Amino acid sequence: MPSDPAEPRILIPQNLSPNAIASRLADGRIVAIGGRTMGTTWSAKIVAKGELPGVEAALQALLDRVVDEMSNWEAASNVSRFNRLAAGQWQTLPPDFFTVLRRGLEIAAASHGAFDPTAGALVDMWGFGPAPARLEPPADAEIATALAATGYRRIELDVHARRARQPGGVSLDLSGIAKGYAVDLLADFLRERGHRHFLVEVGGELVGDGILPDGQPWWVDLEAPPGLRVAPARIALHGLAVATTGDYRRFFDHAGRRYAHSIDPRTGQPVENGVAAVSVVYRRCMDADAWATALAVLGMEAGMTLATEQGVAARFITNEGGEAFSPALAAMLD
């Protein structure tokens, strides 16, 4: 008999630590702060015994730093300046930018190009970047031109000098990984300052650590597309991150067809594989962010195969409301 769609499935990470329970602040309270960044909102819930002066401003400054370095919407950002470089030129990158680009290229290789941080020309061409939104799909010749400017293998990194080489015409787009990295930055900041119990979020991507004052973990429902009858999947987010990507977030309709923002960097076309959303649970939100994008591009069959091979904990939801858990996520079912 099928389960009641209203009844949540409970996911318990296998790394729940007795130390978290022992260190809980039973006399603490949740301090909630937040703001806006990257065209969306951010929030932090921190268990503390009193007010936290200066923390909100410090977290906002970290997010502003990510925007200044990695936003394609900012002409003066480091990534925009890299994209304007002439062929063969090198650019020294700030530590955050270099970390994100390096990890993005690694996941690009591991996903066989399903995630590709060099797909900026394709994203812009389809109207999902800083360029004006489109009302109709581009011509085949436009797609071919953008594809010729795409390819993670074309980027050369100098790890010792922390710099990258522009091969000519490549447009980096880190939007599929930078937001997750920003969440990691917030979590790392709090840990470094002795906060052991918190939940931080940017645009629906989250990192949780520790527990609530009453001893309960941070319970988070994996995001599901609106309008689909899918039983909630609720995870105790303890020392883990979760990110979701879906074809319902940004799109345009033309001639009876929907073109979603998820672009396959290998073909230059919006994804049409029946997958409505993919959620990934991972140690770092940066990785969860990029893997969710890669698996959504690959689709249910190829994505599940790769998630199984890589040990990625993922939930796939189809346009018809079907779902599947990768082995790593299924192992968390209570």
Coordinates of C-alpha atoms in Angstrom, one line a residue:
M1 CA 0.0 0.0 0.0
P2 CA 1.5 3.4 -0.9
S3 CA 2.5 5.7 2.0
D4 CA 0.4 8.7 2.9
P5 CA 1.9 11.7 1.0
A6 CA 1.5 13.8 4.1
E7 CA 3.5 11.4 6.3
P8 CA 7.2 12.3 6.3
R9 CA 10.0 9.8 5.9
I10 CA 12.6 10.4 8.6
L11 CA 16.3 10.5 7.6
I12 CA 18.9 10.1 10.4
P13 CA 22.6 10.8 9.4
Q14 CA 24.9 8.1 10.5
N15 CA 27.4 10.6 12.0
L16 CA 25.2 11.8 14.9
S17 CA 27.6 12.5 17.7
P18 CA 27.0 11.9 21.4
N19 CA 29.2 15.0 22.0
A20 CA 26.5 17.2 20.4
I21 CA 24.0 16.1 23.0
A22 CA 26.4 16.4 25.8
S23 CA 27.3 20.0 24.7
R24 CA 23.7 21.2 24.2
L25 CA 22.8 24.6 25.7
A26 CA 19.7 23.6 27.7
D27 CA 19.5 27.1 29.0
G28 CA 20.2 28.7 25.6
R29 CA 17.7 30.2 23.2
I30 CA 17.6 30.6 19.4
V31 CA 18.9 33.9 18.1
A32 CA 17.5 34.4 14.6
I33 CA 19.2 36.8 12.2
G34 CA 19.2 37.3 8.4
G35 CA 19.2 39.6 5.4
R36 CA 19.4 39.6 1.6
T37 CA 22.1 38.4 -0.8
M38 CA 22.5 37.0 -4.3
G39 CA 19.0 38.0 -5.3
T40 CA 17.5 35.9 -2.4
T41 CA 17.5 35.8 1.4
W42 CA 19.8 34.4 4.0
S43 CA 19.2 33.4 7.6
A44 CA 20.9 32.0 10.6
K45 CA 19.5 30.4 13.7
I46 CA 22.1 30.2 16.5
V47 CA 21.7 28.7 19.9
A48 CA 23.2 31.2 22.4
K49 CA 22.8 32.3 26.0
G50 CA 22.5 36.0 25.1
E51 CA 22.6 38.5 22.2
L52 CA 25.2 38.2 19.5
P53 CA 26.3 41.7 18.7
G54 CA 28.2 42.1 15.5
V55 CA 27.4 38.5 14.2
E56 CA 24.8 39.5 11.7
A57 CA 27.0 42.2 10.2
A58 CA 30.0 39.8 10.0
L59 CA 27.9 37.1 8.2
Q60 CA 26.6 39.7 5.8
A61 CA 30.1 40.9 5.1
L62 CA 31.1 37.3 4.2
L63 CA 28.2 37.0 1.8
D64 CA 29.1 40.4 0.3
R65 CA 32.6 39.1 -0.3
V66 CA 31.3 36.2 -2.3
V67 CA 29.2 38.5 -4.4
D68 CA 32.2 40.8 -5.0
E69 CA 34.3 37.9 -6.1
M70 CA 31.9 35.5 -7.9
S71 CA 28.8 37.3 -9.2
N72 CA 28.3 37.6 -12.9
W73 CA 25.8 40.4 -12.2
E74 CA 28.6 42.6 -10.9
A75 CA 30.8 44.1 -13.6
A76 CA 33.7 44.7 -11.2
S77 CA 33.7 41.3 -9.7
N78 CA 36.7 39.0 -10.0
V79 CA 34.8 36.5 -12.2
S80 CA 33.5 39.3 -14.5
R81 CA 37.1 40.6 -14.9
F82 CA 38.3 37.0 -15.7
N83 CA 35.7 36.6 -18.3
R84 CA 36.9 39.8 -20.1
L85 CA 40.5 38.7 -20.2
A86 CA 42.2 38.2 -23.5
A87 CA 43.2 34.7 -24.6
G88 CA 46.3 33.5 -22.7
Q89 CA 46.2 35.9 -19.9
W90 CA 46.4 34.8 -16.2
Q91 CA 44.5 36.2 -13.3
T92 CA 45.5 35.8 -9.7
L93 CA 42.3 34.8 -7.7
P94 CA 41.3 35.5 -4.1
P95 CA 41.3 32.4 -1.9
D96 CA 37.5 31.9 -1.9
F97 CA 37.2 32.3 -5.7
F98 CA 40.1 29.9 -6.3
T99 CA 38.7 27.3 -3.9
V100 CA 35.3 27.4 -5.6
L101 CA 36.7 27.3 -9.1
R102 CA 39.1 24.4 -8.3
R103 CA 36.3 22.3 -6.7
G104 CA 34.0 23.1 -9.5
L105 CA 36.5 21.8 -12.0
E106 CA 36.9 18.7 -10.0
I107 CA 33.2 18.0 -9.9
A108 CA 33.0 18.8 -13.6
A109 CA 35.5 16.0 -14.3
A110 CA 33.8 13.6 -11.9
S111 CA 30.4 14.3 -13.5
H112 CA 31.8 14.0 -17.0
G113 CA 30.8 17.6 -17.7
A114 CA 27.2 17.5 -16.5
F115 CA 28.3 20.3 -14.1
D116 CA 30.6 22.8 -15.8
P117 CA 31.6 26.2 -14.3
T118 CA 32.6 27.4 -17.8
A119 CA 29.0 27.3 -19.1
G120 CA 28.5 31.0 -18.7
A121 CA 28.1 31.7 -22.4
L122 CA 25.3 29.1 -22.6
V123 CA 23.5 30.4 -19.5
D124 CA 23.6 34.0 -20.9
M125 CA 22.5 32.9 -24.3
W126 CA 19.4 31.2 -22.9
G127 CA 18.6 34.3 -20.8
F128 CA 19.2 32.9 -17.4
G129 CA 22.3 35.0 -16.6
P130 CA 22.8 38.8 -16.4
A131 CA 21.8 39.1 -20.1
P132 CA 18.1 40.1 -20.7
A133 CA 15.6 37.3 -20.4
R134 CA 14.5 35.6 -23.6
L135 CA 11.1 35.1 -25.0
E136 CA 12.1 32.5 -27.5
P137 CA 14.9 29.9 -27.8
P138 CA 18.2 30.8 -29.6
A139 CA 19.1 29.6 -33.0
D140 CA 21.2 26.5 -33.6
A141 CA 24.1 28.7 -34.7
E142 CA 24.0 30.7 -31.5
I143 CA 24.1 27.5 -29.5
A144 CA 27.0 26.2 -31.5
T145 CA 28.9 29.4 -30.8
A146 CA 28.3 29.3 -27.1
L147 CA 29.2 25.6 -27.0
A148 CA 32.5 26.3 -28.6
A149 CA 33.3 28.7 -25.7
T150 CA 32.4 26.1 -23.1
G151 CA 34.6 23.4 -21.7
Y152 CA 36.0 22.8 -18.2
R153 CA 39.1 21.1 -19.6
R154 CA 40.1 24.5 -21.2
I155 CA 40.7 26.2 -17.8
E156 CA 44.3 25.9 -16.6
L157 CA 45.0 26.5 -12.9
D158 CA 48.3 27.3 -11.3
V159 CA 47.8 26.0 -7.7
H160 CA 51.0 27.4 -6.3
A161 CA 50.4 30.9 -7.5
R162 CA 46.6 30.6 -7.0
R163 CA 45.7 31.9 -10.5
A164 CA 43.8 30.8 -13.6
R165 CA 44.4 31.2 -17.3
Q166 CA 41.8 32.5 -19.7
P167 CA 42.0 30.3 -22.8
G168 CA 40.0 32.8 -24.8
G169 CA 36.2 33.4 -24.9
V170 CA 35.4 31.3 -21.8
S171 CA 32.8 32.7 -19.5
L172 CA 32.8 31.3 -16.0
D173 CA 29.5 31.0 -14.2
L174 CA 29.8 29.9 -10.6
S175 CA 26.1 30.3 -9.7
G176 CA 25.7 26.5 -9.4
I177 CA 28.3 26.2 -6.6
A178 CA 29.0 29.7 -5.1
K179 CA 25.8 29.9 -3.1
G180 CA 26.6 26.6 -1.5
Y181 CA 30.1 27.8 -0.7
A182 CA 28.6 30.9 0.9
V183 CA 26.6 28.8 3.3
D184 CA 29.8 26.9 4.2
L185 CA 31.5 30.3 4.9
L186 CA 28.7 31.2 7.3
A187 CA 28.9 27.8 9.1
D188 CA 32.7 28.0 9.3
F189 CA 32.6 31.5 10.8
L190 CA 30.2 30.4 13.5
R191 CA 32.3 27.3 14.3
E192 CA 35.5 29.3 14.5
R193 CA 33.8 31.6 17.1
G194 CA 32.7 28.7 19.3
H195 CA 29.1 28.3 18.2
R196 CA 28.3 24.6 18.1
H197 CA 24.6 24.7 17.5
F198 CA 23.2 26.5 14.5
L199 CA 21.3 26.3 11.2
V200 CA 22.4 28.6 8.4
E201 CA 20.7 29.0 5.0
V202 CA 21.0 31.0 1.8
G203 CA 18.2 30.7 -0.7
G204 CA 17.1 27.3 0.6
E205 CA 20.5 25.7 0.8
L206 CA 21.4 24.8 4.4
V207 CA 24.1 23.7 6.8
G208 CA 23.1 22.4 10.3
D209 CA 25.3 21.6 13.2
G210 CA 24.6 20.6 16.8
I211 CA 21.1 20.5 18.3
L212 CA 18.4 22.6 19.7
P213 CA 18.2 23.5 23.4
D214 CA 15.6 20.8 24.0
G215 CA 17.9 18.1 22.6
Q216 CA 16.1 17.8 19.2
P217 CA 18.2 18.0 16.0
W218 CA 17.6 20.6 13.3
W219 CA 14.8 19.0 11.4
V220 CA 14.7 20.1 7.7
D221 CA 12.4 18.9 4.9
L222 CA 14.0 18.3 1.6
E223 CA 12.6 20.7 -0.9
A224 CA 10.0 19.4 -3.4
P225 CA 8.5 21.0 -6.5
P226 CA 5.2 22.8 -5.8
G227 CA 2.0 20.9 -6.9
L228 CA 3.5 17.4 -6.8
R229 CA 2.2 14.8 -4.3
V230 CA 5.5 13.7 -2.8
A231 CA 5.8 12.4 0.8
P232 CA 8.0 14.8 2.7
A233 CA 11.6 13.6 3.4
R234 CA 12.7 15.1 6.8
I235 CA 16.3 14.9 7.8
A236 CA 18.1 15.6 11.0
L237 CA 20.6 18.1 9.7
H238 CA 23.6 17.5 11.9
G239 CA 27.0 18.3 10.6
L240 CA 25.7 18.1 7.1
A241 CA 24.5 20.4 4.2
V242 CA 21.6 20.1 1.8
A243 CA 21.0 21.7 -1.6
T244 CA 18.2 21.3 -4.1
T245 CA 17.9 22.2 -7.8
G246 CA 14.7 22.1 -9.8
D247 CA 13.3 22.9 -13.2
Y248 CA 10.5 24.8 -11.6
R249 CA 12.6 27.8 -10.4
R250 CA 13.4 29.7 -13.5
F251 CA 12.0 29.1 -17.0
F252 CA 10.3 30.7 -20.0
D253 CA 7.5 29.3 -22.2
H254 CA 7.5 29.5 -26.0
A255 CA 5.2 27.8 -28.6
G256 CA 3.7 25.5 -26.0
R257 CA 7.1 24.3 -24.7
R258 CA 8.8 25.1 -21.4
Y259 CA 12.5 25.9 -21.4
A260 CA 14.0 25.5 -17.9
H261 CA 17.1 27.1 -16.5
S262 CA 19.0 23.8 -16.1
I263 CA 21.3 23.8 -19.1
D264 CA 23.2 20.7 -20.2
P265 CA 26.7 22.0 -20.8
R266 CA 27.4 19.1 -23.1
T267 CA 24.6 19.9 -25.6
G268 CA 23.8 23.5 -24.9
Q269 CA 20.1 22.7 -24.5
P270 CA 17.8 23.0 -21.5
V271 CA 17.4 19.7 -19.7
E272 CA 14.4 17.6 -20.7
N273 CA 14.8 14.3 -18.9
G274 CA 11.7 14.1 -16.7
V275 CA 13.5 15.1 -13.5
A276 CA 11.8 17.9 -11.7
A277 CA 14.2 18.2 -8.7
V278 CA 17.3 16.8 -7.1
S279 CA 18.3 17.2 -3.5
V280 CA 21.8 16.3 -2.3
V281 CA 22.9 15.8 1.3
Y282 CA 26.7 16.3 1.7
R283 CA 29.3 17.3 4.2
R284 CA 30.0 20.6 2.4
C285 CA 27.2 22.7 0.9
M286 CA 29.5 23.7 -2.0
D287 CA 29.6 20.1 -3.0
A288 CA 25.9 19.5 -2.5
D289 CA 25.1 22.5 -4.7
A290 CA 27.3 21.4 -7.6
W291 CA 26.3 17.7 -7.3
A292 CA 22.6 18.6 -7.3
T293 CA 23.0 20.4 -10.6
A294 CA 25.1 17.6 -12.1
L295 CA 22.6 14.9 -11.2
A296 CA 19.6 17.0 -12.4
V297 CA 21.3 17.4 -15.8
L298 CA 22.1 13.6 -16.0
G299 CA 18.6 12.5 -15.2
M300 CA 17.2 9.7 -13.2
E301 CA 19.0 6.7 -14.7
A302 CA 22.5 8.1 -15.4
G303 CA 22.3 10.4 -12.3
M304 CA 21.4 7.5 -10.0
T305 CA 24.3 5.5 -11.4
L306 CA 26.8 8.3 -10.8
A307 CA 25.4 9.1 -7.4
T308 CA 25.8 5.4 -6.5
E309 CA 29.4 5.3 -7.8
Q310 CA 30.4 8.5 -6.0
G311 CA 28.6 7.8 -2.8
V312 CA 26.4 10.9 -3.1
A313 CA 23.2 11.0 -1.0
A314 CA 20.5 12.2 -3.4
R315 CA 16.8 12.3 -3.9
F316 CA 15.4 12.5 -7.4
I317 CA 11.8 13.6 -8.0
T318 CA 10.2 13.2 -11.5
N319 CA 7.7 15.5 -13.2
E320 CA 5.0 12.9 -12.5
G321 CA 5.7 12.9 -8.8
G322 CA 7.8 9.7 -8.7
E323 CA 11.0 9.7 -6.6
A324 CA 14.1 7.6 -5.9
F325 CA 16.7 7.7 -3.2
S326 CA 20.4 6.9 -3.9
P327 CA 21.9 4.2 -1.7
A328 CA 23.7 6.7 0.4
L329 CA 20.5 8.6 1.2
A330 CA 18.4 5.4 1.6
A331 CA 20.9 4.3 4.3
M332 CA 19.7 7.2 6.4
L333 CA 16.0 6.1 6.4
D334 CA 14.9 5.5 10.0

